[in-house]
Amino acid sequence: MTESLKEPGASNGQPEMDEAGRFHSLLVPVDLTAIADRVLGRVALLSLADGARVTLLHVVPGNLPARAQERAEQDARRSLVNEARHLAKALPEGVDVEPVVKVGTPAAEIAGCATSTGAELIVMGRGGSRALRDTFLGSTAERVIRRGQLPVLAVRLAPRAAYSRPAVALDLEQGSTEVLELMLRLIPPPRPRVTVIHAFDTPYRGAIYRSLSEEDAEAWSSELERAATQQLVELLAASLAQPKVRPAEAPPWKMHVRCGSARRVIEKAVKKADSDLLVLGTHGYSGVAHAFLGTVAGDVLRQVASDVLIVPARPRAD
């Protein structure tokens, strides 16, 4: 089922998405390994505002011996300046690329630099062909996500063009609007079709009641699917109205609403659509610091082959 939802014509004075949606400040942690080329290649394809700042950050471990640390800093500065020079050539004129070398604990330094630069998005590597359990869990990327105050684009694929097969997982709870808003910023017009993934559960699933027939269960599941799809249509329409997306710039949606666990539904949908980007949010009003591992976001990151944009839940006002 594909729905094309468009924005209402009334204006509320907010800037249009083609201007407001561009990023003004990115933080790009660079580990100076081969994965950095993929990260920088993806940065070059993002939509940046005039005068935007891209901060390339490398963190030298703070536990190195003093003499080794000094040499490592020198090597890192030379390499980072070179990377910044090459990246600047691929970006629009007027975008400032600043190389920064810090010494300390990577996750802490990344968080501090994100605050000091006013970063709107962190773009970093997500591991290669090894099992994600070895390359992501417990890694710098995972620790940054666990801090949960900024969205993180975890890059895994070699970038060849702007994202063309995006998918977004929504759960109809608080934070879905923020997830959609950031996804639209990451994918500028003309926007491709977006697969909208939603998993729902039914009280019949996994239970055996003598008085309830299989036909009853199927009918109830169909009704839940219909209701969830309608809620998604309404959510998408409301979300498009928030950032003032022009009607011609709204993406078409392909609904993928299934009964089952969120992890399995998301993984199957991403694989079936051959998605190059998965966007999903996390729960927790203090970000994801307390609940990342073992959550749907953590489980999915272990499995999907696409790039993943993690959008933390915004703190709730008291």
mmCIF file with all atom_site columns, C-alpha atoms in Angstrom, residues 42 153-154 156-157 161-167 187 192 270 273-278 305-308:
data_model
loop_
_atom_site.group_PDB
_atom_site.id
_atom_site.type_symbol
_atom_site.label_atom_id
_atom_site.label_alt_id
_atom_site.label_comp_id
_atom_site.label_asym_id
_atom_site.label_entity_id
_atom_site.label_seq_id
_atom_site.pdbx_PDB_ins_code
_atom_site.Cartn_x
_atom_site.Cartn_y
_atom_site.Cartn_z
_atom_site.occupancy
_atom_site.B_iso_or_equiv
_atom_site.pdbx_formal_charge
_atom_site.auth_seq_id
_atom_site.auth_comp_id
_atom_site.auth_asym_id
_atom_site.auth_atom_id
_atom_site.pdbx_PDB_model_num
ATOM 1  C CA . ARG A 1 42  ? 28.645 10.358 2.956  1.00 0.00 ? 42  ARG A CA 1
ATOM 2  C CA . LEU A 1 153 ? 24.256 8.669  11.503 1.00 0.00 ? 153 LEU A CA 1
ATOM 3  C CA . ALA A 1 154 ? 26.166 5.389  11.626 1.00 0.00 ? 154 ALA A CA 1
ATOM 4  C CA . ARG A 1 156 ? 28.414 1.351  6.936  1.00 0.00 ? 156 ARG A CA 1
ATOM 5  C CA . LEU A 1 157 ? 27.852 1.407  3.175  1.00 0.00 ? 157 LEU A CA 1
ATOM 6  C CA . ALA A 1 161 ? 24.827 8.818  -4.267 1.00 0.00 ? 161 ALA A CA 1
ATOM 7  C CA . ALA A 1 162 ? 22.219 10.370 -2.017 1.00 0.00 ? 162 ALA A CA 1
ATOM 8  C CA . TYR A 1 163 ? 20.070 7.842  -0.181 1.00 0.00 ? 163 TYR A CA 1
ATOM 9  C CA . SER A 1 164 ? 17.569 6.359  -2.638 1.00 0.00 ? 164 SER A CA 1
ATOM 10 C CA . ARG A 1 165 ? 15.943 3.472  -0.722 1.00 0.00 ? 165 ARG A CA 1
ATOM 11 C CA . PRO A 1 166 ? 15.260 4.845  2.761  1.00 0.00 ? 166 PRO A CA 1
ATOM 12 C CA . ALA A 1 167 ? 13.166 3.174  5.418  1.00 0.00 ? 167 ALA A CA 1
ATOM 13 C CA . ILE A 1 187 ? 17.006 13.266 2.390  1.00 0.00 ? 187 ILE A CA 1
ATOM 14 C CA . PRO A 1 192 ? 12.494 8.904  -3.138 1.00 0.00 ? 192 PRO A CA 1
ATOM 15 C CA . VAL A 1 270 ? 14.918 -3.548 5.418  1.00 0.00 ? 270 VAL A CA 1
ATOM 16 C CA . ALA A 1 273 ? 13.430 -3.316 0.342  1.00 0.00 ? 273 ALA A CA 1
ATOM 17 C CA . ASP A 1 274 ? 17.235 -3.460 0.081  1.00 0.00 ? 274 ASP A CA 1
ATOM 18 C CA . SER A 1 275 ? 17.242 -0.209 2.046  1.00 0.00 ? 275 SER A CA 1
ATOM 19 C CA . ASP A 1 276 ? 20.387 1.909  2.056  1.00 0.00 ? 276 ASP A CA 1
ATOM 20 C CA . LEU A 1 277 ? 19.224 3.880  5.122  1.00 0.00 ? 277 LEU A CA 1
ATOM 21 C CA . LEU A 1 278 ? 17.181 2.912  8.170  1.00 0.00 ? 278 LEU A CA 1
ATOM 22 C CA . ALA A 1 305 ? 23.388 -4.015 6.504  1.00 0.00 ? 305 ALA A CA 1
ATOM 23 C CA . SER A 1 306 ? 22.289 -0.446 5.766  1.00 0.00 ? 306 SER A CA 1
ATOM 24 C CA . ASP A 1 307 ? 23.401 2.851  7.222  1.00 0.00 ? 307 ASP A CA 1
ATOM 25 C CA . VAL A 1 308 ? 21.391 3.677  10.341 1.00 0.00 ? 308 VAL A CA 1
#
